[in-house]
Structure formats: C-alpha cells, structure tokens
Amino acid sequence: MSEVIVITSGKGGVGKTTTTANVGTGLAKLDKKVVLIDTDIGLRNLDVVMGLENRIVYNLVDVVEGNCRIKQALIKDKRYPNLYLLPSAQTRDKTAVTPEQMKKLTDELREEFDYILLDCPAGIEQGFKNAVAGADRALVVTTPEVSAIRDADRIIGLLEANELKRTDLIVNRIRMDMVKRGDMMSIDDVVDILAVNLIGAVPDDEQIVISTNQGEPLVGSDALAGKAYMNICKRIMGEDVPLLDLSANNGFFAKLSSIFKKN
Amino acid sequence: MGLMDFFRKKNSGDVAKDRLKLLLISDRANCSPEIMEMIKNDIIKVISKYMEIDAEGLDIQITQTESDGRNGNVPALFANIPIKDLKQTNQDK
C-alpha cells in the first residue's frame, strides 16, 4: 500500500528540503520504491540537494499541463535505482498548478510507488494547498525557535482542517549543548507546546552542510544526523525505534567546555 | 546584588517557552488585537464608574491558568488594572 507524505513547516529555512531528500533516500535504502516531488514552483531546490540538477528535462508543470508523460519527467537517482525525483519548474509560479491536478498526479503515482514524498514550499498560500491536496500524512519540520514553532502550530491547525490521517513532528537542528545550558528549548518542550506526535529529532550537524554541498544526502551514514534520519525512515515504515541519544556524540567544543566546567 | 541577579536570571530557553505558550493561546483563540483593544476599552468604562484607574497602565492578555476541575490548563483573561484612587469616586456619591 502506498503512502503520500507531505513535508511542511510554514516557516522557510528550517530544513524541509533537506528532510525530504534524506527521508526519501533513506526509504529507498530500505528497499522501498520512492518518488520525491518538489512542489516549490519558481524556487526549485530539491534537485540540487539530491545532486540531480544536471539531469532535468521536464518538470512538474510539464506533466500537469500534459507536455510530457509522467515517466519522461521522472529523474532516476544516480545511487538508488528505486528512487526518483520529479523536479519543480523554475520559470513558473504557484498558480501554474491546482490542488485538483496535484491530487490526480499523486493518485497516478500511487500505482507505481510505495512512498510519494512532497516537498512543500514555505508559507500557507497556494503552494501549501497544492502540496497538501493529495497527501495522506504530513511530517511537520520545525527548529527549537519561537518563530518556527509558532508557524508549525499554524500549519498543524491547517493540516487538521484538511483532514490528513496523520501528522508527525520532526524537531530539526537541535543543539544538545545549548539545551543543557538552558539556552535552547528541549525536544520535550517543543513536543509539549505543539502537542503532536514526535517522529524524530535531528541534531544541528555540520555534516548536513557538507552533504548538501556535495549533493549527496547523508542518511544512513555514521554522522549523528545520518543516524537520526535513518531512524525517522524506520518509524515512518511503522518500526518502533527508540529515540537516539543526541548528546552522545559531543563535538570538540562541547568536550572543551566540559573540561573548563570541571575546573 | 549583581551576583544574585545572575543566578536569578531565567534561562533563555525557558523565556522562549513561556513566550510561545502565551503567543499560541492567542493565535489559536484567533483573538485579534482589535478585539483585545475593544475588550480593554469596555473594561476601562465599567471600572471607571466605581474608581479612578490608570487607563494607560492597564494591561490585558489571554493566558493559561490551572483550572479548579481536572481539565488541566485552561485559557484565562488576565487583566492588570492599576487603581489611581479608590476613595475619590466613592466620596463623591
């Protein structure tokens, strides 16, 4: 049975696209047939994070307008044969697609794929409505910041209004050293405020920046963020995986400051 | 004194959490600033009948408070109304 999952956040820059790339790649690593759809028309990004920007011929708008068949627009990933990307159009805007067209598209893809992941644009306007239209469930990405959490709360309300079956929360860019100092809200604080099921937390890891530079998602790697993303994938598939101890892998500065604290 | 202040200072993480809690209550209640302003003006009108209050210093907000029942926290309208003079208007009567 296939599932359509929208990755959304309300606020921009909290890690929707990175999460989509990593969760999609992770599910493909776990032998699922996956397609990633970039629904951010006009601000195409998922292709560069996936490292597939040089292979684009057709895009989402071409498919919806009937300029090509779905299969022609799908880009096969260079690492995983069961992972595909449907890129967004760069020269159009959100009004080029309607929610009804998106629903029709995702329903067609259901026949072929196990997981259809939709990378949602920031905001709550047309782009959000398009992305949510065909979705069964949502992953809401937030960071432990006042602005991101406020927007996440608004998004969760809108998702409820759209009657999605399930909404899960990903707390991104958490810094355990700051949480310990009391200068960042903890994962529990965020979950407490938003009152929604937590499906995983991802540490603020510089390996993410490096992997984005290279266009290769780091899911499944030894980096703490890579492990965290892999656990999220397993939980999406229904596995019961305990939460990762994000403070286990303290960086150089954390070790340094702990030495000073002892003195 | 400085040292005591340092220890008493709230963690910024807690400050963020408290601010968010208040913010989300008014967000979720969909209570616009205009409506809050109207409530405020009405409160001033009513209280002013009985005592002289500092309309400038009046502060109202929607917060959370523990309910007497078992429903946990419930939204509450919190009003801080500084009184300038209690007796004056009473004596006039």
JSON list of N, CA, C and O in Angstrom, two decimals, chain A residues 62-107:
[
{"chain": "A", "resi": 62, "resn": "ASP", "atom": "N", "xyz": [5.18, 20.68, -16.62]},
{"chain": "A", "resi": 62, "resn": "ASP", "atom": "CA", "xyz": [5.07, 19.99, -17.90]},
{"chain": "A", "resi": 62, "resn": "ASP", "atom": "C", "xyz": [4.14, 18.78, -17.79]},
{"chain": "A", "resi": 62, "resn": "ASP", "atom": "O", "xyz": [3.32, 18.53, -18.68]},
{"chain": "A", "resi": 63, "resn": "VAL", "atom": "N", "xyz": [4.28, 18.04, -16.70]},
{"chain": "A", "resi": 63, "resn": "VAL", "atom": "CA", "xyz": [3.44, 16.85, -16.51]},
{"chain": "A", "resi": 63, "resn": "VAL", "atom": "C", "xyz": [1.98, 17.27, -16.35]},
{"chain": "A", "resi": 63, "resn": "VAL", "atom": "O", "xyz": [1.10, 16.72, -17.01]},
{"chain": "A", "resi": 64, "resn": "VAL", "atom": "N", "xyz": [1.75, 18.25, -15.50]},
{"chain": "A", "resi": 64, "resn": "VAL", "atom": "CA", "xyz": [0.38, 18.68, -15.21]},
{"chain": "A", "resi": 64, "resn": "VAL", "atom": "C", "xyz": [-0.29, 19.26, -16.46]},
{"chain": "A", "resi": 64, "resn": "VAL", "atom": "O", "xyz": [-1.47, 19.05, -16.72]},
{"chain": "A", "resi": 65, "resn": "GLU", "atom": "N", "xyz": [0.50, 19.98, -17.27]},
{"chain": "A", "resi": 65, "resn": "GLU", "atom": "CA", "xyz": [-0.07, 20.60, -18.47]},
{"chain": "A", "resi": 65, "resn": "GLU", "atom": "C", "xyz": [-0.12, 19.63, -19.66]},
{"chain": "A", "resi": 65, "resn": "GLU", "atom": "O", "xyz": [-0.60, 20.00, -20.74]},
{"chain": "A", "resi": 66, "resn": "GLY", "atom": "N", "xyz": [0.41, 18.44, -19.45]},
{"chain": "A", "resi": 66, "resn": "GLY", "atom": "CA", "xyz": [0.33, 17.42, -20.49]},
{"chain": "A", "resi": 66, "resn": "GLY", "atom": "C", "xyz": [1.36, 17.57, -21.60]},
{"chain": "A", "resi": 66, "resn": "GLY", "atom": "O", "xyz": [1.22, 16.99, -22.68]},
{"chain": "A", "resi": 67, "resn": "ASN", "atom": "N", "xyz": [2.44, 18.31, -21.35]},
{"chain": "A", "resi": 67, "resn": "ASN", "atom": "CA", "xyz": [3.52, 18.44, -22.34]},
{"chain": "A", "resi": 67, "resn": "ASN", "atom": "C", "xyz": [4.36, 17.17, -22.44]},
{"chain": "A", "resi": 67, "resn": "ASN", "atom": "O", "xyz": [5.11, 16.99, -23.40]},
{"chain": "A", "resi": 68, "resn": "CYS", "atom": "N", "xyz": [4.28, 16.33, -21.40]},
{"chain": "A", "resi": 68, "resn": "CYS", "atom": "CA", "xyz": [5.03, 15.07, -21.43]},
{"chain": "A", "resi": 68, "resn": "CYS", "atom": "C", "xyz": [4.32, 14.06, -20.54]},
{"chain": "A", "resi": 68, "resn": "CYS", "atom": "O", "xyz": [3.42, 14.42, -19.79]},
{"chain": "A", "resi": 69, "resn": "ARG", "atom": "N", "xyz": [4.75, 12.79, -20.65]},
{"chain": "A", "resi": 69, "resn": "ARG", "atom": "CA", "xyz": [4.19, 11.77, -19.76]},
{"chain": "A", "resi": 69, "resn": "ARG", "atom": "C", "xyz": [4.94, 11.82, -18.44]},
{"chain": "A", "resi": 69, "resn": "ARG", "atom": "O", "xyz": [6.07, 12.31, -18.38]},
{"chain": "A", "resi": 70, "resn": "ILE", "atom": "N", "xyz": [4.32, 11.31, -17.36]},
{"chain": "A", "resi": 70, "resn": "ILE", "atom": "CA", "xyz": [4.97, 11.33, -16.04]},
{"chain": "A", "resi": 70, "resn": "ILE", "atom": "C", "xyz": [6.34, 10.68, -16.13]},
{"chain": "A", "resi": 70, "resn": "ILE", "atom": "O", "xyz": [7.33, 11.21, -15.64]},
{"chain": "A", "resi": 71, "resn": "LYS", "atom": "N", "xyz": [6.39, 9.53, -16.78]},
{"chain": "A", "resi": 71, "resn": "LYS", "atom": "CA", "xyz": [7.65, 8.76, -16.84]},
{"chain": "A", "resi": 71, "resn": "LYS", "atom": "C", "xyz": [8.79, 9.55, -17.45]},
{"chain": "A", "resi": 71, "resn": "LYS", "atom": "O", "xyz": [9.95, 9.40, -17.06]},
{"chain": "A", "resi": 72, "resn": "GLN", "atom": "N", "xyz": [8.47, 10.41, -18.41]},
{"chain": "A", "resi": 72, "resn": "GLN", "atom": "CA", "xyz": [9.51, 11.21, -19.07]},
{"chain": "A", "resi": 72, "resn": "GLN", "atom": "C", "xyz": [10.11, 12.24, -18.12]},
{"chain": "A", "resi": 72, "resn": "GLN", "atom": "O", "xyz": [11.27, 12.61, -18.26]},
{"chain": "A", "resi": 73, "resn": "ALA", "atom": "N", "xyz": [9.29, 12.72, -17.18]},
{"chain": "A", "resi": 73, "resn": "ALA", "atom": "CA", "xyz": [9.76, 13.79, -16.29]},
{"chain": "A", "resi": 73, "resn": "ALA", "atom": "C", "xyz": [10.49, 13.26, -15.07]},
{"chain": "A", "resi": 73, "resn": "ALA", "atom": "O", "xyz": [11.24, 13.97, -14.42]},
{"chain": "A", "resi": 74, "resn": "LEU", "atom": "N", "xyz": [10.26, 11.98, -14.74]},
{"chain": "A", "resi": 74, "resn": "LEU", "atom": "CA", "xyz": [10.89, 11.41, -13.55]},
{"chain": "A", "resi": 74, "resn": "LEU", "atom": "C", "xyz": [12.39, 11.21, -13.78]},
{"chain": "A", "resi": 74, "resn": "LEU", "atom": "O", "xyz": [12.80, 10.61, -14.77]},
{"chain": "A", "resi": 75, "resn": "ILE", "atom": "N", "xyz": [13.20, 11.71, -12.84]},
{"chain": "A", "resi": 75, "resn": "ILE", "atom": "CA", "xyz": [14.65, 11.54, -12.93]},
{"chain": "A", "resi": 75, "resn": "ILE", "atom": "C", "xyz": [15.06, 10.42, -11.98]},
{"chain": "A", "resi": 75, "resn": "ILE", "atom": "O", "xyz": [14.74, 10.45, -10.79]},
{"chain": "A", "resi": 76, "resn": "LYS", "atom": "N", "xyz": [15.77, 9.46, -12.55]},
{"chain": "A", "resi": 76, "resn": "LYS", "atom": "CA", "xyz": [16.21, 8.33, -11.73]},
{"chain": "A", "resi": 76, "resn": "LYS", "atom": "C", "xyz": [17.44, 8.77, -10.94]},
{"chain": "A", "resi": 76, "resn": "LYS", "atom": "O", "xyz": [18.36, 9.38, -11.48]},
{"chain": "A", "resi": 77, "resn": "ASP", "atom": "N", "xyz": [17.48, 8.45, -9.63]},
{"chain": "A", "resi": 77, "resn": "ASP", "atom": "CA", "xyz": [18.62, 8.82, -8.80]},
{"chain": "A", "resi": 77, "resn": "ASP", "atom": "C", "xyz": [19.87, 8.07, -9.25]},
{"chain": "A", "resi": 77, "resn": "ASP", "atom": "O", "xyz": [19.80, 6.95, -9.74]},
{"chain": "A", "resi": 78, "resn": "LYS", "atom": "N", "xyz": [21.04, 8.71, -9.06]},
{"chain": "A", "resi": 78, "resn": "LYS", "atom": "CA", "xyz": [22.27, 8.08, -9.54]},
{"chain": "A", "resi": 78, "resn": "LYS", "atom": "C", "xyz": [22.76, 6.96, -8.61]},
{"chain": "A", "resi": 78, "resn": "LYS", "atom": "O", "xyz": [23.54, 6.13, -9.02]},
{"chain": "A", "resi": 79, "resn": "ARG", "atom": "N", "xyz": [22.29, 6.97, -7.36]},
{"chain": "A", "resi": 79, "resn": "ARG", "atom": "CA", "xyz": [22.76, 5.95, -6.40]},
{"chain": "A", "resi": 79, "resn": "ARG", "atom": "C", "xyz": [21.77, 4.81, -6.19]},
{"chain": "A", "resi": 79, "resn": "ARG", "atom": "O", "xyz": [22.15, 3.66, -6.05]},
{"chain": "A", "resi": 80, "resn": "TYR", "atom": "N", "xyz": [20.49, 5.15, -6.17]},
{"chain": "A", "resi": 80, "resn": "TYR", "atom": "CA", "xyz": [19.49, 4.12, -5.87]},
{"chain": "A", "resi": 80, "resn": "TYR", "atom": "C", "xyz": [18.52, 3.98, -7.03]},
{"chain": "A", "resi": 80, "resn": "TYR", "atom": "O", "xyz": [17.81, 4.93, -7.37]},
{"chain": "A", "resi": 81, "resn": "PRO", "atom": "N", "xyz": [18.43, 2.79, -7.61]},
{"chain": "A", "resi": 81, "resn": "PRO", "atom": "CA", "xyz": [17.59, 2.60, -8.79]},
{"chain": "A", "resi": 81, "resn": "PRO", "atom": "C", "xyz": [16.09, 2.69, -8.49]},
{"chain": "A", "resi": 81, "resn": "PRO", "atom": "O", "xyz": [15.30, 2.87, -9.42]},
{"chain": "A", "resi": 82, "resn": "ASN", "atom": "N", "xyz": [15.72, 2.58, -7.19]},
{"chain": "A", "resi": 82, "resn": "ASN", "atom": "CA", "xyz": [14.29, 2.65, -6.86]},
{"chain": "A", "resi": 82, "resn": "ASN", "atom": "C", "xyz": [13.89, 4.01, -6.30]},
{"chain": "A", "resi": 82, "resn": "ASN", "atom": "O", "xyz": [12.88, 4.15, -5.63]},
{"chain": "A", "resi": 83, "resn": "LEU", "atom": "N", "xyz": [14.75, 5.03, -6.58]},
{"chain": "A", "resi": 83, "resn": "LEU", "atom": "CA", "xyz": [14.47, 6.39, -6.11]},
{"chain": "A", "resi": 83, "resn": "LEU", "atom": "C", "xyz": [14.37, 7.35, -7.30]},
{"chain": "A", "resi": 83, "resn": "LEU", "atom": "O", "xyz": [15.24, 7.35, -8.18]},
{"chain": "A", "resi": 84, "resn": "TYR", "atom": "N", "xyz": [13.28, 8.13, -7.34]},
{"chain": "A", "resi": 84, "resn": "TYR", "atom": "CA", "xyz": [13.04, 9.05, -8.46]},
{"chain": "A", "resi": 84, "resn": "TYR", "atom": "C", "xyz": [12.73, 10.46, -7.95]},
{"chain": "A", "resi": 84, "resn": "TYR", "atom": "O", "xyz": [12.23, 10.62, -6.83]},
{"chain": "A", "resi": 85, "resn": "LEU", "atom": "N", "xyz": [13.01, 11.43, -8.81]},
{"chain": "A", "resi": 85, "resn": "LEU", "atom": "CA", "xyz": [12.69, 12.82, -8.48]},
{"chain": "A", "resi": 85, "resn": "LEU", "atom": "C", "xyz": [11.84, 13.44, -9.59]},
{"chain": "A", "resi": 85, "resn": "LEU", "atom": "O", "xyz": [12.13, 13.30, -10.77]},
{"chain": "A", "resi": 86, "resn": "LEU", "atom": "N", "xyz": [10.76, 14.10, -9.15]},
{"chain": "A", "resi": 86, "resn": "LEU", "atom": "CA", "xyz": [10.00, 14.92, -10.11]},
{"chain": "A", "resi": 86, "resn": "LEU", "atom": "C", "xyz": [10.30, 16.38, -9.76]},
{"chain": "A", "resi": 86, "resn": "LEU", "atom": "O", "xyz": [9.81, 16.89, -8.75]},
{"chain": "A", "resi": 87, "resn": "PRO", "atom": "N", "xyz": [11.14, 17.04, -10.58]},
{"chain": "A", "resi": 87, "resn": "PRO", "atom": "CA", "xyz": [11.57, 18.40, -10.22]},
{"chain": "A", "resi": 87, "resn": "PRO", "atom": "C", "xyz": [10.46, 19.43, -10.46]},
{"chain": "A", "resi": 87, "resn": "PRO", "atom": "O", "xyz": [9.52, 19.19, -11.20]},
{"chain": "A", "resi": 88, "resn": "SER", "atom": "N", "xyz": [10.64, 20.57, -9.83]},
{"chain": "A", "resi": 88, "resn": "SER", "atom": "CA", "xyz": [9.69, 21.66, -9.98]},
{"chain": "A", "resi": 88, "resn": "SER", "atom": "C", "xyz": [10.10, 22.53, -11.17]},
{"chain": "A", "resi": 88, "resn": "SER", "atom": "O", "xyz": [11.20, 22.41, -11.68]},
{"chain": "A", "resi": 89, "resn": "ALA", "atom": "N", "xyz": [9.20, 23.41, -11.60]},
{"chain": "A", "resi": 89, "resn": "ALA", "atom": "CA", "xyz": [9.54, 24.35, -12.68]},
{"chain": "A", "resi": 89, "resn": "ALA", "atom": "C", "xyz": [10.17, 25.59, -12.08]},
{"chain": "A", "resi": 89, "resn": "ALA", "atom": "O", "xyz": [9.76, 26.04, -11.01]},
{"chain": "A", "resi": 90, "resn": "GLN", "atom": "N", "xyz": [11.16, 26.12, -12.75]},
{"chain": "A", "resi": 90, "resn": "GLN", "atom": "CA", "xyz": [11.86, 27.28, -12.20]},
{"chain": "A", "resi": 90, "resn": "GLN", "atom": "C", "xyz": [11.29, 28.59, -12.74]},
{"chain": "A", "resi": 90, "resn": "GLN", "atom": "O", "xyz": [11.39, 29.62, -12.10]},
{"chain": "A", "resi": 91, "resn": "THR", "atom": "N", "xyz": [10.69, 28.53, -13.93]},
{"chain": "A", "resi": 91, "resn": "THR", "atom": "CA", "xyz": [10.26, 29.77, -14.58]},
{"chain": "A", "resi": 91, "resn": "THR", "atom": "C", "xyz": [8.76, 30.03, -14.49]},
{"chain": "A", "resi": 91, "resn": "THR", "atom": "O", "xyz": [8.21, 30.88, -15.17]},
{"chain": "A", "resi": 92, "resn": "ARG", "atom": "N", "xyz": [8.07, 29.27, -13.63]},
{"chain": "A", "resi": 92, "resn": "ARG", "atom": "CA", "xyz": [6.62, 29.50, -13.46]},
{"chain": "A", "resi": 92, "resn": "ARG", "atom": "C", "xyz": [6.33, 29.87, -12.02]},
{"chain": "A", "resi": 92, "resn": "ARG", "atom": "O", "xyz": [7.25, 29.97, -11.21]},
{"chain": "A", "resi": 93, "resn": "ASP", "atom": "N", "xyz": [5.05, 30.06, -11.68]},
{"chain": "A", "resi": 93, "resn": "ASP", "atom": "CA", "xyz": [4.74, 30.33, -10.28]},
{"chain": "A", "resi": 93, "resn": "ASP", "atom": "C", "xyz": [3.68, 29.35, -9.77]},
{"chain": "A", "resi": 93, "resn": "ASP", "atom": "O", "xyz": [3.21, 28.50, -10.51]},
{"chain": "A", "resi": 94, "resn": "LYS", "atom": "N", "xyz": [3.32, 29.54, -8.49]},
{"chain": "A", "resi": 94, "resn": "LYS", "atom": "CA", "xyz": [2.45, 28.57, -7.80]},
{"chain": "A", "resi": 94, "resn": "LYS", "atom": "C", "xyz": [1.11, 28.38, -8.48]},
{"chain": "A", "resi": 94, "resn": "LYS", "atom": "O", "xyz": [0.48, 27.33, -8.33]},
{"chain": "A", "resi": 95, "resn": "THR", "atom": "N", "xyz": [0.65, 29.39, -9.22]},
{"chain": "A", "resi": 95, "resn": "THR", "atom": "CA", "xyz": [-0.69, 29.30, -9.82]},
{"chain": "A", "resi": 95, "resn": "THR", "atom": "C", "xyz": [-0.70, 28.39, -11.06]},
{"chain": "A", "resi": 95, "resn": "THR", "atom": "O", "xyz": [-1.76, 28.12, -11.61]},
{"chain": "A", "resi": 96, "resn": "ALA", "atom": "N", "xyz": [0.47, 27.88, -11.46]},
{"chain": "A", "resi": 96, "resn": "ALA", "atom": "CA", "xyz": [0.54, 27.01, -12.64]},
{"chain": "A", "resi": 96, "resn": "ALA", "atom": "C", "xyz": [-0.10, 25.65, -12.38]},
{"chain": "A", "resi": 96, "resn": "ALA", "atom": "O", "xyz": [-0.38, 24.90, -13.31]},
{"chain": "A", "resi": 97, "resn": "VAL", "atom": "N", "xyz": [-0.31, 25.33, -11.10]},
{"chain": "A", "resi": 97, "resn": "VAL", "atom": "CA", "xyz": [-0.85, 24.03, -10.73]},
{"chain": "A", "resi": 97, "resn": "VAL", "atom": "C", "xyz": [-2.02, 24.25, -9.75]},
{"chain": "A", "resi": 97, "resn": "VAL", "atom": "O", "xyz": [-2.00, 25.18, -8.96]},
{"chain": "A", "resi": 98, "resn": "THR", "atom": "N", "xyz": [-3.04, 23.37, -9.83]},
{"chain": "A", "resi": 98, "resn": "THR", "atom": "CA", "xyz": [-4.15, 23.46, -8.89]},
{"chain": "A", "resi": 98, "resn": "THR", "atom": "C", "xyz": [-4.14, 22.25, -7.95]},
{"chain": "A", "resi": 98, "resn": "THR", "atom": "O", "xyz": [-3.55, 21.22, -8.28]},
{"chain": "A", "resi": 99, "resn": "PRO", "atom": "N", "xyz": [-4.77, 22.37, -6.78]},
{"chain": "A", "resi": 99, "resn": "PRO", "atom": "CA", "xyz": [-4.83, 21.23, -5.86]},
{"chain": "A", "resi": 99, "resn": "PRO", "atom": "C", "xyz": [-5.42, 19.98, -6.52]},
{"chain": "A", "resi": 99, "resn": "PRO", "atom": "O", "xyz": [-4.97, 18.87, -6.27]},
{"chain": "A", "resi": 100, "resn": "GLU", "atom": "N", "xyz": [-6.42, 20.18, -7.39]},
{"chain": "A", "resi": 100, "resn": "GLU", "atom": "CA", "xyz": [-7.05, 19.02, -8.05]},
{"chain": "A", "resi": 100, "resn": "GLU", "atom": "C", "xyz": [-6.04, 18.29, -8.94]},
{"chain": "A", "resi": 100, "resn": "GLU", "atom": "O", "xyz": [-5.99, 17.06, -8.97]},
{"chain": "A", "resi": 101, "resn": "GLN", "atom": "N", "xyz": [-5.24, 19.08, -9.66]},
{"chain": "A", "resi": 101, "resn": "GLN", "atom": "CA", "xyz": [-4.22, 18.47, -10.53]},
{"chain": "A", "resi": 101, "resn": "GLN", "atom": "C", "xyz": [-3.19, 17.70, -9.71]},
{"chain": "A", "resi": 101, "resn": "GLN", "atom": "O", "xyz": [-2.73, 16.64, -10.11]},
{"chain": "A", "resi": 102, "resn": "MET", "atom": "N", "xyz": [-2.80, 18.26, -8.57]},
{"chain": "A", "resi": 102, "resn": "MET", "atom": "CA", "xyz": [-1.83, 17.59, -7.71]},
{"chain": "A", "resi": 102, "resn": "MET", "atom": "C", "xyz": [-2.39, 16.27, -7.19]},
{"chain": "A", "resi": 102, "resn": "MET", "atom": "O", "xyz": [-1.69, 15.28, -7.10]},
{"chain": "A", "resi": 103, "resn": "LYS", "atom": "N", "xyz": [-3.68, 16.29, -6.84]},
{"chain": "A", "resi": 103, "resn": "LYS", "atom": "CA", "xyz": [-4.31, 15.07, -6.30]},
{"chain": "A", "resi": 103, "resn": "LYS", "atom": "C", "xyz": [-4.33, 13.98, -7.38]},
{"chain": "A", "resi": 103, "resn": "LYS", "atom": "O", "xyz": [-4.03, 12.82, -7.12]},
{"chain": "A", "resi": 104, "resn": "LYS", "atom": "N", "xyz": [-4.65, 14.40, -8.60]},
{"chain": "A", "resi": 104, "resn": "LYS", "atom": "CA", "xyz": [-4.69, 13.46, -9.71]},
{"chain": "A", "resi": 104, "resn": "LYS", "atom": "C", "xyz": [-3.30, 12.86, -9.96]},
{"chain": "A", "resi": 104, "resn": "LYS", "atom": "O", "xyz": [-3.13, 11.65, -10.14]},
{"chain": "A", "resi": 105, "resn": "LEU", "atom": "N", "xyz": [-2.29, 13.73, -9.91]},
{"chain": "A", "resi": 105, "resn": "LEU", "atom": "CA", "xyz": [-0.91, 13.29, -10.14]},
{"chain": "A", "resi": 105, "resn": "LEU", "atom": "C", "xyz": [-0.46, 12.28, -9.07]},
{"chain": "A", "resi": 105, "resn": "LEU", "atom": "O", "xyz": [0.08, 11.21, -9.40]},
{"chain": "A", "resi": 106, "resn": "THR", "atom": "N", "xyz": [-0.69, 12.61, -7.79]},
{"chain": "A", "resi": 106, "resn": "THR", "atom": "CA", "xyz": [-0.25, 11.70, -6.73]},
{"chain": "A", "resi": 106, "resn": "THR", "atom": "C", "xyz": [-1.01, 10.38, -6.80]},
{"chain": "A", "resi": 106, "resn": "THR", "atom": "O", "xyz": [-0.44, 9.32, -6.55]},
{"chain": "A", "resi": 107, "resn": "ASP", "atom": "N", "xyz": [-2.29, 10.44, -7.17]},
{"chain": "A", "resi": 107, "resn": "ASP", "atom": "CA", "xyz": [-3.06, 9.20, -7.29]},
{"chain": "A", "resi": 107, "resn": "ASP", "atom": "C", "xyz": [-2.50, 8.30, -8.39]},
{"chain": "A", "resi": 107, "resn": "ASP", "atom": "O", "xyz": [-2.47, 7.08, -8.26]}
]
